mmCIF file of C-alpha atoms (C1' of nucleotides) in Angstrom:
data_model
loop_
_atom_site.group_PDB
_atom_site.id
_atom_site.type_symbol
_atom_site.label_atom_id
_atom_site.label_comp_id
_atom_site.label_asym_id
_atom_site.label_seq_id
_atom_site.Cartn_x
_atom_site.Cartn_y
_atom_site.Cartn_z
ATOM 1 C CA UNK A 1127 -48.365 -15.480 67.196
ATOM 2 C CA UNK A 1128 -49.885 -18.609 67.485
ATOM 3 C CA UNK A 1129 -50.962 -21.059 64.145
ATOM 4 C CA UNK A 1130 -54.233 -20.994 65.542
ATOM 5 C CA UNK A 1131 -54.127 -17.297 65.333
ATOM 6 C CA UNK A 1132 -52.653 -17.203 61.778
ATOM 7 C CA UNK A 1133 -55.429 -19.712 60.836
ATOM 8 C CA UNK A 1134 -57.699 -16.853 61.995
ATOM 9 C CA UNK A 1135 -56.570 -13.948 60.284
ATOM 10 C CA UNK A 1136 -55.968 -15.521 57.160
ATOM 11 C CA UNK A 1137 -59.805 -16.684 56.905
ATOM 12 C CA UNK A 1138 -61.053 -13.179 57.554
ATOM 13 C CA UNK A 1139 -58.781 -11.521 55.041
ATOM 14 C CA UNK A 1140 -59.991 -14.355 52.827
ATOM 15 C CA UNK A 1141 -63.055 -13.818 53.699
ATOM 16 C CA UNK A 1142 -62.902 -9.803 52.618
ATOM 17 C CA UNK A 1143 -61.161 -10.760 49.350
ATOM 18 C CA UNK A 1144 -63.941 -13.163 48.914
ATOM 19 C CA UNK A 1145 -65.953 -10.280 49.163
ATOM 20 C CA UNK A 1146 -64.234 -7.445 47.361
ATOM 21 C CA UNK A 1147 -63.736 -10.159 44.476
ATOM 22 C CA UNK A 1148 -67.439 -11.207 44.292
ATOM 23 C CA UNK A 1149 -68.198 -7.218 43.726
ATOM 24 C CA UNK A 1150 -65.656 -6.511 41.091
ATOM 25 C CA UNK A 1151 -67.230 -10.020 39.608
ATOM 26 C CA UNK A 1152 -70.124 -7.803 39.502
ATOM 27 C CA UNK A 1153 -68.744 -4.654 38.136
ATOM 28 C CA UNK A 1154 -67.475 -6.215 35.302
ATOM 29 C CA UNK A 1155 -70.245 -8.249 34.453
ATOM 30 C CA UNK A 1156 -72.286 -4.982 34.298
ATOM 31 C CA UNK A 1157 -69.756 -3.464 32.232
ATOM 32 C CA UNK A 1158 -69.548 -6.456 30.011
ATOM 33 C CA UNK A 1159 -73.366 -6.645 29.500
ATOM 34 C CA UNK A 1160 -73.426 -2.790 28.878
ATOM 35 C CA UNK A 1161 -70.770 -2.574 26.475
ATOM 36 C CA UNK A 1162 -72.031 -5.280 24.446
ATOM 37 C CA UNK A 1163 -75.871 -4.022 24.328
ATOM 38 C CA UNK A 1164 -74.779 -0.956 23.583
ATOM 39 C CA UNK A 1165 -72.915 -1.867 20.502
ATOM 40 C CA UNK A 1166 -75.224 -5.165 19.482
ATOM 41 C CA UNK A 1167 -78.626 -1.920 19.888
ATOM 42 C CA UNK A 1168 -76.448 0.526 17.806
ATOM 43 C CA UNK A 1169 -75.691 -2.433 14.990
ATOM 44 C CA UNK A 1170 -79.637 -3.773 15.343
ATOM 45 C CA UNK A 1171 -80.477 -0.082 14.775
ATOM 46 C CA UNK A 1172 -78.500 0.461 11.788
ATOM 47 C CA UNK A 1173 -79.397 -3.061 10.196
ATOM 48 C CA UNK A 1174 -83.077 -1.709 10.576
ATOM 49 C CA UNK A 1175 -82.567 1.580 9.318
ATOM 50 C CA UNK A 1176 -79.951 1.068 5.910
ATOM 51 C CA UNK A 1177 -81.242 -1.955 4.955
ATOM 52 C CA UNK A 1178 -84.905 -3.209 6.444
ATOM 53 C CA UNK A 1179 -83.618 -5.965 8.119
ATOM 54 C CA UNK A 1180 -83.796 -7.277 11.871
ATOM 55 C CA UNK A 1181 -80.701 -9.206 13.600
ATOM 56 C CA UNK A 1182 -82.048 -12.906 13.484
ATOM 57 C CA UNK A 1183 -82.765 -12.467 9.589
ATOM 58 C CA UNK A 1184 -78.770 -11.449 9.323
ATOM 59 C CA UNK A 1185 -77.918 -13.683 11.294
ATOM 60 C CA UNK A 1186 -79.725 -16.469 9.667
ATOM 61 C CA UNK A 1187 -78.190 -15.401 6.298
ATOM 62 C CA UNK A 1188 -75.260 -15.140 7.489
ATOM 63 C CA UNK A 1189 -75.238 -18.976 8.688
ATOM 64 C CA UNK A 1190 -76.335 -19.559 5.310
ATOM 65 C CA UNK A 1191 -73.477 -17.925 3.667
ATOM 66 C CA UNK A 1192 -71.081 -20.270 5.370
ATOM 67 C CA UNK A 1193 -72.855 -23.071 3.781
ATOM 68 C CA UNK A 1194 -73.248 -22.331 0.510
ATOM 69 C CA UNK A 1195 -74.785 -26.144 -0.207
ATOM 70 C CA UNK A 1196 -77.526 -25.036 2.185
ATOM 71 C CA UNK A 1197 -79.215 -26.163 5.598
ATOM 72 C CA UNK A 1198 -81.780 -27.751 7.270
ATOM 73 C CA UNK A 1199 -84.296 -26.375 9.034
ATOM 74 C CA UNK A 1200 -83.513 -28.149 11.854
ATOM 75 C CA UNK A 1201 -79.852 -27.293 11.536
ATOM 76 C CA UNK A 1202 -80.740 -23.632 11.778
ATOM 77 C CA UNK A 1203 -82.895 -23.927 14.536
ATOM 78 C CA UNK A 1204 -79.825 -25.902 16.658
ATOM 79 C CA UNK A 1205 -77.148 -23.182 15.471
ATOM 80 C CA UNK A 1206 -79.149 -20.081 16.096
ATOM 81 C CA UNK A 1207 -80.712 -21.665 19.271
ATOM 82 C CA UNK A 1208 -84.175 -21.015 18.677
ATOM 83 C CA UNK A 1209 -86.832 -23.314 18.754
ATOM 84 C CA UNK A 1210 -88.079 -24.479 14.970
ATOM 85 C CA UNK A 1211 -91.376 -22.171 14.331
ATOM 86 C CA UNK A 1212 -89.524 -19.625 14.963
ATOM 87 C CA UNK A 1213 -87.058 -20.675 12.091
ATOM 88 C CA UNK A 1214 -90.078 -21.256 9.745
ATOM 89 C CA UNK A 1215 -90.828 -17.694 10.314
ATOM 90 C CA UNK A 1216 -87.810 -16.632 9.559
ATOM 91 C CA UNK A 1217 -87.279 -18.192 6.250
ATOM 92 C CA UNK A 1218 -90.805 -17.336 5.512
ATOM 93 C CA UNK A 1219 -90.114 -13.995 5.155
ATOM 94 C CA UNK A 1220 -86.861 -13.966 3.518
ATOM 95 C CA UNK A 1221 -88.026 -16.169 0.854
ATOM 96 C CA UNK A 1222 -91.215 -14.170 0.580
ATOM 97 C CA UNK A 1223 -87.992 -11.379 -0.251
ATOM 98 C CA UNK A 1224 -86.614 -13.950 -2.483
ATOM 99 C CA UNK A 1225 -83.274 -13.813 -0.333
ATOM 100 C CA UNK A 1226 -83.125 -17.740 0.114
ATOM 101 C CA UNK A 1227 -84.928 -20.572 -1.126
ATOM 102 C CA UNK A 1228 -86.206 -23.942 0.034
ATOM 103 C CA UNK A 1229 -85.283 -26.806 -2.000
ATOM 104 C CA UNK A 1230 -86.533 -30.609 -1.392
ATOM 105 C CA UNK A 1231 -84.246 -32.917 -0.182
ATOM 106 C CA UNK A 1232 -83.992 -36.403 -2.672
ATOM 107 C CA UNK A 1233 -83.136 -38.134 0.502
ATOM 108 C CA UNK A 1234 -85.741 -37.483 2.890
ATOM 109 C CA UNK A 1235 -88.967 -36.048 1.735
ATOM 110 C CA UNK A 1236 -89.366 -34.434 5.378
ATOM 111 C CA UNK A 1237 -86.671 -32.366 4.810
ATOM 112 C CA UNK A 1238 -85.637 -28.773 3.205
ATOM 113 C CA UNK A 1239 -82.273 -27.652 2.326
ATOM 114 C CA UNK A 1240 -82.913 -24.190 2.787
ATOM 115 C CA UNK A 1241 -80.094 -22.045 0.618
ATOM 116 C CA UNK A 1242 -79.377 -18.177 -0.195
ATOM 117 C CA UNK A 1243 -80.656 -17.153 -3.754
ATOM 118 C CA UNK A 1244 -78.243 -15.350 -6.017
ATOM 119 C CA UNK A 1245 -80.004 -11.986 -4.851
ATOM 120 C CA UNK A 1246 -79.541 -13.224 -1.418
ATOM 121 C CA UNK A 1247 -75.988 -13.580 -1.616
ATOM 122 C CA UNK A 1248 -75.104 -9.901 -3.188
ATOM 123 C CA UNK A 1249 -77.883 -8.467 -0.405
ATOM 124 C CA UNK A 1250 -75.386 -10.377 2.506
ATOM 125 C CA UNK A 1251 -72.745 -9.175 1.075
ATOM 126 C CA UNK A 1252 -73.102 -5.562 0.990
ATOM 127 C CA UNK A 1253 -75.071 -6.018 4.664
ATOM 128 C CA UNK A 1254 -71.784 -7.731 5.834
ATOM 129 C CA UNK A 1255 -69.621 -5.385 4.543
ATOM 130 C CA UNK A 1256 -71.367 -2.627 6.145
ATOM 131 C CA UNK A 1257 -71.299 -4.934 9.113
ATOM 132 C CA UNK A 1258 -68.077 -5.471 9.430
ATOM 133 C CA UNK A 1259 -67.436 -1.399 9.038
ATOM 134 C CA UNK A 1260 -69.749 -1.067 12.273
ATOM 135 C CA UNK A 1261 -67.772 -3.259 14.360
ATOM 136 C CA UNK A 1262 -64.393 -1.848 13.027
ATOM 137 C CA UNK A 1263 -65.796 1.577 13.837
ATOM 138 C CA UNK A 1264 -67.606 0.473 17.438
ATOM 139 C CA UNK A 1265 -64.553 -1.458 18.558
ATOM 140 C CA UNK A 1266 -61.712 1.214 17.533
ATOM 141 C CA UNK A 1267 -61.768 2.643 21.115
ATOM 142 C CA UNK A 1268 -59.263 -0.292 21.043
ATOM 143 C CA UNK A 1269 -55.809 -0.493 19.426
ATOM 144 C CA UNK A 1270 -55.357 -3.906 17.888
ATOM 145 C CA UNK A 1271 -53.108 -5.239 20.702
ATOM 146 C CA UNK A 1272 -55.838 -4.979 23.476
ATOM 147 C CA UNK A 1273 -58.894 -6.375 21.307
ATOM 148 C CA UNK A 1274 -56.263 -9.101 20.979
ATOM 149 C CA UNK A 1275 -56.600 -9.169 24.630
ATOM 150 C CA UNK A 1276 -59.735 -8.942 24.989
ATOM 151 C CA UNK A 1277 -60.427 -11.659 22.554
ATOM 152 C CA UNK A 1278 -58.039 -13.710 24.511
ATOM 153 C CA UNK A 1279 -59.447 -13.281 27.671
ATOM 154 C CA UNK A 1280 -63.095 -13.843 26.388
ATOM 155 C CA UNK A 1281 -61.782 -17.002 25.017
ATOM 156 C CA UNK A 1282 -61.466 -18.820 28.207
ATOM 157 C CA UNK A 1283 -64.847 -17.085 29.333
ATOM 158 C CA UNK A 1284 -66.196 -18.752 26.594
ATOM 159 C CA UNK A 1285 -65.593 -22.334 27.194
ATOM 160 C CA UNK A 1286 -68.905 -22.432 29.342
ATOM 161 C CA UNK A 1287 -67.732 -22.220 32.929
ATOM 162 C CA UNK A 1288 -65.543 -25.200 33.255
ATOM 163 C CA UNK A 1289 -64.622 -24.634 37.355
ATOM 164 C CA UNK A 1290 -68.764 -24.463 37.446
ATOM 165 C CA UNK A 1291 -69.029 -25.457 41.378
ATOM 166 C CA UNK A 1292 -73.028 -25.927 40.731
ATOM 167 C CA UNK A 1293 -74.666 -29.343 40.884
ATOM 168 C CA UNK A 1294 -74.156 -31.033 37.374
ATOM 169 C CA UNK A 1295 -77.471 -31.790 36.123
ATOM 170 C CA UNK B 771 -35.215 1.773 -3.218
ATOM 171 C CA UNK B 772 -37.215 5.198 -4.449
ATOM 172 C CA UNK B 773 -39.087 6.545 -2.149
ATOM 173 C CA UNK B 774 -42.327 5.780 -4.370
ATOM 174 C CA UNK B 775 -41.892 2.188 -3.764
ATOM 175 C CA UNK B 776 -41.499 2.790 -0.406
ATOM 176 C CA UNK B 777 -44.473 4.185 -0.436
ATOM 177 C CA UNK B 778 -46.352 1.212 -2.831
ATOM 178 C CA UNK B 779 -44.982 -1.352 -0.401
ATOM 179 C CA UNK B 780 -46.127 0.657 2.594
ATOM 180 C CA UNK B 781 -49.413 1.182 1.834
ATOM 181 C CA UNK B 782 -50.126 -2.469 0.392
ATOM 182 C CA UNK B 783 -48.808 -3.783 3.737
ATOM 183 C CA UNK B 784 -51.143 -1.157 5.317
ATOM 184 C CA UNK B 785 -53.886 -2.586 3.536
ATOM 185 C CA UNK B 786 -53.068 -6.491 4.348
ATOM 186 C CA UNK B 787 -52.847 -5.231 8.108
ATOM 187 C CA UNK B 788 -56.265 -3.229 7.143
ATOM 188 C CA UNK B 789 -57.893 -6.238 6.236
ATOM 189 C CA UNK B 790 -56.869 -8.450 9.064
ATOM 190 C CA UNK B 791 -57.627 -6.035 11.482
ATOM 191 C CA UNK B 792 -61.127 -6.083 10.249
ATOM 192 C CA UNK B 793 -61.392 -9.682 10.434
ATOM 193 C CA UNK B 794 -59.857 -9.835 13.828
ATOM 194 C CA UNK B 795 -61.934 -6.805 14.958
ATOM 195 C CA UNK B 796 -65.131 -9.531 13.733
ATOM 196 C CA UNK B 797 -63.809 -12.393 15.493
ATOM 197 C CA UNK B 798 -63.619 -10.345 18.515
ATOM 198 C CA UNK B 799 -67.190 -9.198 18.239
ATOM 199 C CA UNK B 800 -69.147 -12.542 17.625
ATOM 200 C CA UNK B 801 -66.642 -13.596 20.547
ATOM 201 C CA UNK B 802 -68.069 -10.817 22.323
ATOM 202 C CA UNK B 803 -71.601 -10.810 21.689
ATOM 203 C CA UNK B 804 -71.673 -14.876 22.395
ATOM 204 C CA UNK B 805 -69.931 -14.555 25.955
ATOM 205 C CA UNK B 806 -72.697 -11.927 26.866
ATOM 206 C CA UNK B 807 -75.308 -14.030 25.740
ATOM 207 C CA UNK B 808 -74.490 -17.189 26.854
ATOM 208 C CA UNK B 809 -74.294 -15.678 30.841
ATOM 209 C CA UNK B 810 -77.184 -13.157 30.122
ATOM 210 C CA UNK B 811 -79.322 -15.952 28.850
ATOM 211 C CA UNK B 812 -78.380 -18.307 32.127
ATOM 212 C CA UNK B 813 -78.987 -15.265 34.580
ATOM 213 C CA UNK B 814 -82.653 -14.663 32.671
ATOM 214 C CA UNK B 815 -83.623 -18.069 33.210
ATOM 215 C CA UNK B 816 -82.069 -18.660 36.527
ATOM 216 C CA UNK B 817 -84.427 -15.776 37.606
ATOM 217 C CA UNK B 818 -87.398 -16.860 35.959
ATOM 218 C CA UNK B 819 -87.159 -20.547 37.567
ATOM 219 C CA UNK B 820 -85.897 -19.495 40.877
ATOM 220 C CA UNK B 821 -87.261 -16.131 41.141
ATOM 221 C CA UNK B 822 -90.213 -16.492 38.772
ATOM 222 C CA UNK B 823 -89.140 -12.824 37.847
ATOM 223 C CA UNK B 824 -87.301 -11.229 34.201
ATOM 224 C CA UNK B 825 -84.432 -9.371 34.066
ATOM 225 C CA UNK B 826 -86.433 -5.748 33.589
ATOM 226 C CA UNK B 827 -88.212 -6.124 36.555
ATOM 227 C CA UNK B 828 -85.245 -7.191 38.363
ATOM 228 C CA UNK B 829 -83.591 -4.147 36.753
ATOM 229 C CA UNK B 830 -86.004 -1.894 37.892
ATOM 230 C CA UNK B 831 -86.083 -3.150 40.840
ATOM 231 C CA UNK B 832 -82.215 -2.936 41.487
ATOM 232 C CA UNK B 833 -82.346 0.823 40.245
ATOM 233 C CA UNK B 834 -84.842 1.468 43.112
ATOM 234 C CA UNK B 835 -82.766 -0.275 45.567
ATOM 235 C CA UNK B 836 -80.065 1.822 44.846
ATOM 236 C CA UNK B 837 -82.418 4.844 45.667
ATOM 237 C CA UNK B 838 -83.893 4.174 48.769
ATOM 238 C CA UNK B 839 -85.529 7.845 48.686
ATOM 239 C CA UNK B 840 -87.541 6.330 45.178
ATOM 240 C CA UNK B 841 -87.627 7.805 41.572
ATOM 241 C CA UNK B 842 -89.945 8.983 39.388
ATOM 242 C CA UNK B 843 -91.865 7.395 36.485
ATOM 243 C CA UNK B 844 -89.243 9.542 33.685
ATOM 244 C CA UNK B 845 -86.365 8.859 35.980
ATOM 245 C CA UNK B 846 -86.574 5.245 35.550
ATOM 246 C CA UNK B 847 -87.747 5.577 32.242
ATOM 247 C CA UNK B 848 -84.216 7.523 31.678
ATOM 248 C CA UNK B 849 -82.268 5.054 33.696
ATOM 249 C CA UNK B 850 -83.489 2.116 32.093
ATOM 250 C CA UNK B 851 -83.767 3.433 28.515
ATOM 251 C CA UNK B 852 -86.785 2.414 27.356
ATOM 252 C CA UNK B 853 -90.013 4.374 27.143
ATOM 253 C CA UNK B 854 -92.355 5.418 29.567
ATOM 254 C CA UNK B 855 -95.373 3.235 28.557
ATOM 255 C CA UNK B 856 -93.077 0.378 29.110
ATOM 256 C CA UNK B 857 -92.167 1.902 32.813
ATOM 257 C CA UNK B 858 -95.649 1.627 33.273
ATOM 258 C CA UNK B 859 -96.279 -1.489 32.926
ATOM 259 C CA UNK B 860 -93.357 -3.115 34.605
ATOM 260 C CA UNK B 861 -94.371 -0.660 37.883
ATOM 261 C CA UNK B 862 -97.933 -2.094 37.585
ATOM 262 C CA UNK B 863 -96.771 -5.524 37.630
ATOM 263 C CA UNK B 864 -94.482 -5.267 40.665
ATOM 264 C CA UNK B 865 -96.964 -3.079 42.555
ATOM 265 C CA UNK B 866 -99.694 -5.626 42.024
ATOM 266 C CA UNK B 867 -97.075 -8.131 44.143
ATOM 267 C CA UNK B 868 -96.900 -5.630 46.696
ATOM 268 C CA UNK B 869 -92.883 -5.338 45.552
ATOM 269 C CA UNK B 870 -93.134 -1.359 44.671
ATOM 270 C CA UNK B 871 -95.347 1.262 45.834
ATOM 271 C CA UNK B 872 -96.277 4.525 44.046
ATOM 272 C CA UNK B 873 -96.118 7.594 46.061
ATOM 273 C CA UNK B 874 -97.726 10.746 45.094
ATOM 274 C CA UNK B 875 -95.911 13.839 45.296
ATOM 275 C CA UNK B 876 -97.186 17.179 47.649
ATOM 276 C CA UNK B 877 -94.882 19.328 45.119
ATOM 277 C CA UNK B 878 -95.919 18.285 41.798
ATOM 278 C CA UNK B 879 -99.225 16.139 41.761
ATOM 279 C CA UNK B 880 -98.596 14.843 38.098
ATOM 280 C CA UNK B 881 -95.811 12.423 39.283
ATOM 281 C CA UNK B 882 -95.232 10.146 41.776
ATOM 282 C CA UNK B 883 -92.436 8.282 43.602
ATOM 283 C CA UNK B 884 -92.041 4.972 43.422
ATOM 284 C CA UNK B 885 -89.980 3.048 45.864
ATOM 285 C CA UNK B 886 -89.082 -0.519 46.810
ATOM 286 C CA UNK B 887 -91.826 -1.718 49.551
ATOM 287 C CA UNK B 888 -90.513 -4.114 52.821
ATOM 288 C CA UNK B 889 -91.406 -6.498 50.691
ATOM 289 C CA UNK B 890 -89.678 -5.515 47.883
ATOM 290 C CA UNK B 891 -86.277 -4.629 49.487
ATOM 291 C CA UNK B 892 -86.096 -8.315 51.325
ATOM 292 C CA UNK B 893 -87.087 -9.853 48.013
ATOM 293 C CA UNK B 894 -84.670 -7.991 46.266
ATOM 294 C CA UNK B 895 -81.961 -9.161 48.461
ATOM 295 C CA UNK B 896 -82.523 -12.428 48.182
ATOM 296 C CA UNK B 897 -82.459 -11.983 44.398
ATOM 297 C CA UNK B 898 -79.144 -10.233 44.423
ATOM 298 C CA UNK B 899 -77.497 -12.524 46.212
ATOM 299 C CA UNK B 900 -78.267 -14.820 44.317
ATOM 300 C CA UNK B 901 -77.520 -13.119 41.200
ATOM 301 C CA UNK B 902 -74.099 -12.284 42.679
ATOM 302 C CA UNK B 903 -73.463 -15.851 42.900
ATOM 303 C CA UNK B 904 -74.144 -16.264 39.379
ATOM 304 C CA UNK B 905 -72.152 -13.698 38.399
ATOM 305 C CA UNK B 906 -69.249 -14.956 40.510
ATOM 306 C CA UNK B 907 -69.635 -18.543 38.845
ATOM 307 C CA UNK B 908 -70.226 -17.832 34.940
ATOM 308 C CA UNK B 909 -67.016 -15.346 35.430
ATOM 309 C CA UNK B 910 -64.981 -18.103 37.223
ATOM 310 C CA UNK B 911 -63.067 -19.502 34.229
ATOM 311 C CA UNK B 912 -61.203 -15.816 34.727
ATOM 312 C CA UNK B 913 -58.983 -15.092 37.516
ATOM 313 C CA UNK B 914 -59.396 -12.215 39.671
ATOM 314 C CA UNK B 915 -56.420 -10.247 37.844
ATOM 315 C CA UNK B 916 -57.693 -11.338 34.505
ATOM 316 C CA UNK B 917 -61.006 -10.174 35.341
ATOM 317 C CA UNK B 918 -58.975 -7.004 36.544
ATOM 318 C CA UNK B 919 -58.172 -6.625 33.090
ATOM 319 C CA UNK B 920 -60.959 -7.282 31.410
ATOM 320 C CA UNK B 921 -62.675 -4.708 33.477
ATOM 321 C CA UNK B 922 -60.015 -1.924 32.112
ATOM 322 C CA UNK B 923 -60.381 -3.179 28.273
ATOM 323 C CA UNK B 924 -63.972 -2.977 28.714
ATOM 324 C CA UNK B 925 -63.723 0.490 30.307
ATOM 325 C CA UNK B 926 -61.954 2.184 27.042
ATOM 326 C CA UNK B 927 -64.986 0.451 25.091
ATOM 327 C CA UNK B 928 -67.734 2.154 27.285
ATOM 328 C CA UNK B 929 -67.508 5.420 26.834
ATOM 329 C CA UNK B 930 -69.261 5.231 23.467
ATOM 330 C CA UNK B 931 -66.645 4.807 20.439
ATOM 331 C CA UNK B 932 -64.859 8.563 20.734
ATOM 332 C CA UNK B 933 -63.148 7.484 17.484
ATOM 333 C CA UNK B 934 -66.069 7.761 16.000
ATOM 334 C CA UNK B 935 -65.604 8.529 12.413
ATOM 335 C CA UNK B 936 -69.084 8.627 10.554
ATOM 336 C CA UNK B 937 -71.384 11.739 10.790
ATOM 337 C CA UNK B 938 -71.931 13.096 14.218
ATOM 338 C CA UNK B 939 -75.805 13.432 13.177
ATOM 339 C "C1'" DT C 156 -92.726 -44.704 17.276
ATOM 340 C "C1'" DA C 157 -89.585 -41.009 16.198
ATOM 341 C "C1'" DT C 158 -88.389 -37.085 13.425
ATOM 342 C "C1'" DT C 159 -88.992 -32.878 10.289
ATOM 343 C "C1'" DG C 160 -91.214 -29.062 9.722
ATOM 344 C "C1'" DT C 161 -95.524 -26.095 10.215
ATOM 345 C "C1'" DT C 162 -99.184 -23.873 12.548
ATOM 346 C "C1'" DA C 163 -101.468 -21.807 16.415
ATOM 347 C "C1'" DT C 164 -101.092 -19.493 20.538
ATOM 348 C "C1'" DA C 165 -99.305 -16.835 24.210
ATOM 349 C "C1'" DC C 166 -96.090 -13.964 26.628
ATOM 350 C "C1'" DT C 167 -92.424 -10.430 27.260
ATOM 351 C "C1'" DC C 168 -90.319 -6.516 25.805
ATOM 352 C "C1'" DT C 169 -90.188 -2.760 23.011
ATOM 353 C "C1'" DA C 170 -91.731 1.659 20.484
ATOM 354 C "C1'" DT C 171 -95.152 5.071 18.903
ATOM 355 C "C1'" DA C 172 -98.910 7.845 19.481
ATOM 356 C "C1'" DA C 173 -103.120 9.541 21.477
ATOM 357 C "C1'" DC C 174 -104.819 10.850 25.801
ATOM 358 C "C1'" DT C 175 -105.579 12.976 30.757
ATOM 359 C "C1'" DA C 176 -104.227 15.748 34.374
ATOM 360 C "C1'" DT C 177 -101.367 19.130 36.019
ATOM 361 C "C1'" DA C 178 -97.881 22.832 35.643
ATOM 362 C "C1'" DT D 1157 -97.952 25.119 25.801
ATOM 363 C "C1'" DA D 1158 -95.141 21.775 28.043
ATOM 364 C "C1'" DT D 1159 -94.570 17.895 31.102
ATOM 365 C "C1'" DA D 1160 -95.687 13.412 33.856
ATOM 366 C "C1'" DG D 1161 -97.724 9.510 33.407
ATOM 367 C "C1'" DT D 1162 -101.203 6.187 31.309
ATOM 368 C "C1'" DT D 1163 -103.445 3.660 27.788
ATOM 369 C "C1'" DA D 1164 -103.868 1.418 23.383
ATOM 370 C "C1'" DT D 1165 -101.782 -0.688 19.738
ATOM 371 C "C1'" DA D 1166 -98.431 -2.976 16.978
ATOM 372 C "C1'" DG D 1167 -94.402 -5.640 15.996
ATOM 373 C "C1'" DA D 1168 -90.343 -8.558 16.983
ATOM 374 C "C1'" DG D 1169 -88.723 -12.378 19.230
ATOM 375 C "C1'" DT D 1170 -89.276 -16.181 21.954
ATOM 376 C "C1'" DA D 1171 -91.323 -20.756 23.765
ATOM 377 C "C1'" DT D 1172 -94.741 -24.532 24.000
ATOM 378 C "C1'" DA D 1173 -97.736 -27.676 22.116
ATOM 379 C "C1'" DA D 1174 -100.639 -29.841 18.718
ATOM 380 C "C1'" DC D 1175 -100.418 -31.357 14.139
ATOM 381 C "C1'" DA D 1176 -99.257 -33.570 9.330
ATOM 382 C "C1'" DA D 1177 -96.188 -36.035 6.607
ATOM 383 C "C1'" DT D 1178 -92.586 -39.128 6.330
ATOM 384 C "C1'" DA D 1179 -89.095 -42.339 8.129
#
DNA sequence: TATTGTTATACTCTATAACTATA
DNA sequence: TATAGTTATAGAGTATAACAATA
């Protein structure tokens, strides 16, 4: 067998791994994407349904919670990546709730500090508690071990594609 | 050491595990749920830039390539799990790019068939290659035998939390 | 001029419900 | 009556862009 030959062979079986890879890239991807909406629809649901509230409007509180001195509205908008009316719209309704408040900043009369209200903070915490039951309940398919796994193994997913072979900018 | 204490110690420690099993079972989720919408997010807008298409319409689209025969209206409607009125309007929208055609039906003249067009199919594939690419890329940071993995954690997760413990209705 | 936040507008996706035609 | 599909409507979520107030 010549190297020429080897040289040969080896790029077509590469080639068919290349191939059988990029479709189990695929399969899992679907299977990633399905598993998640399927939990992130039944949470939205229940959100909805036991306590009148959509997923941005948790989520929003819940960015509050971990700041209990408050944040901008600007600071929301970068965290929850949305764009800043939508924020406004947002905290329009939960303060219309009462659920947080907007206080004026000394420093620069632009700004809010936007903050949970005491009636906020209770509301958040029985939502997160029930929360936190969901995912218990949605992810106990696993035993601890492999959602250590799996948390593992989304960690380096989540980096943002570091071996990204695209053009840069 | 009585077996009562036993017992105390046993179930305090159960507790403490309790509890950071919950937490970790939270990490895991927001871990999840970011991972999926970070590459969900890039696909979306990689389609609408490059594609000038969303990701129902390339959904739909990828269930009728599947079926080369066509479905009906309440098939896809089933398939894709949304409603029928939203069916609708996706169909109309590809149809009116010549992408899908509607077919009417000799056996029952209340539904129709719709099916990818030439049009369609050779759009389609230029869009899923594409999309395979993607796939391939934002899933790079894994290994093939990680992403082997992955695939098998994600499988226990799919079939729909058998553990379930709340109410069946 | 640049930044913070609001307002106005538009679009997609979704669900619900009333409707038409056919079975 | 029940089913297949359409139409109308409403609401959530998103983005863009114009705007006012302040820096």
């Amino acid at each position: 067998m010549s190297a020429r030959q080897d040289t040969d062979m080896a790029s077509v079986d590469m080639e068919k791994r290349a191939h059988a890879d990029h479709h189990a890239s695929l399969r899992l991807w679907l299977r990633l994407l399905s598993a998640t909406t399927r939990i992130e629809d039944t949470i939205r649901q229940r959100l909805r349904e036991q306590f009148g509230i959509t997923l941005p409007r948790f989520d929003l509180m819940a960015q509050l919670e971990r700041e209990p001195q408050g944040l901008s509205m600007s600071e929301l908008s970068r965290r929850m990546m949305v764009t800043g009316g939508n924020v406004t719209s947002i905290v329009d309704q939960l303060e219309k709730e009462q659920l947080v408040q907007r206080q004026m900043q000394a420093s620069d009369r632009r700004s809010y500090t936007v903050s949970l209200t005491e009636a906020g903070r209770s509301a958040f915490a029985a939502m997160a508690q029930a929360h936190e039951g969901w995912v218990v309940e949605l992810l106990s398919p696993l035993v601890a071990s492999q959602q250590e796994q799996l948390h593992k193994l989304l960690g380096t997913l989540k980096s943002g594609s570091p071996t990204n072979s695209e053009e840069t900018k």
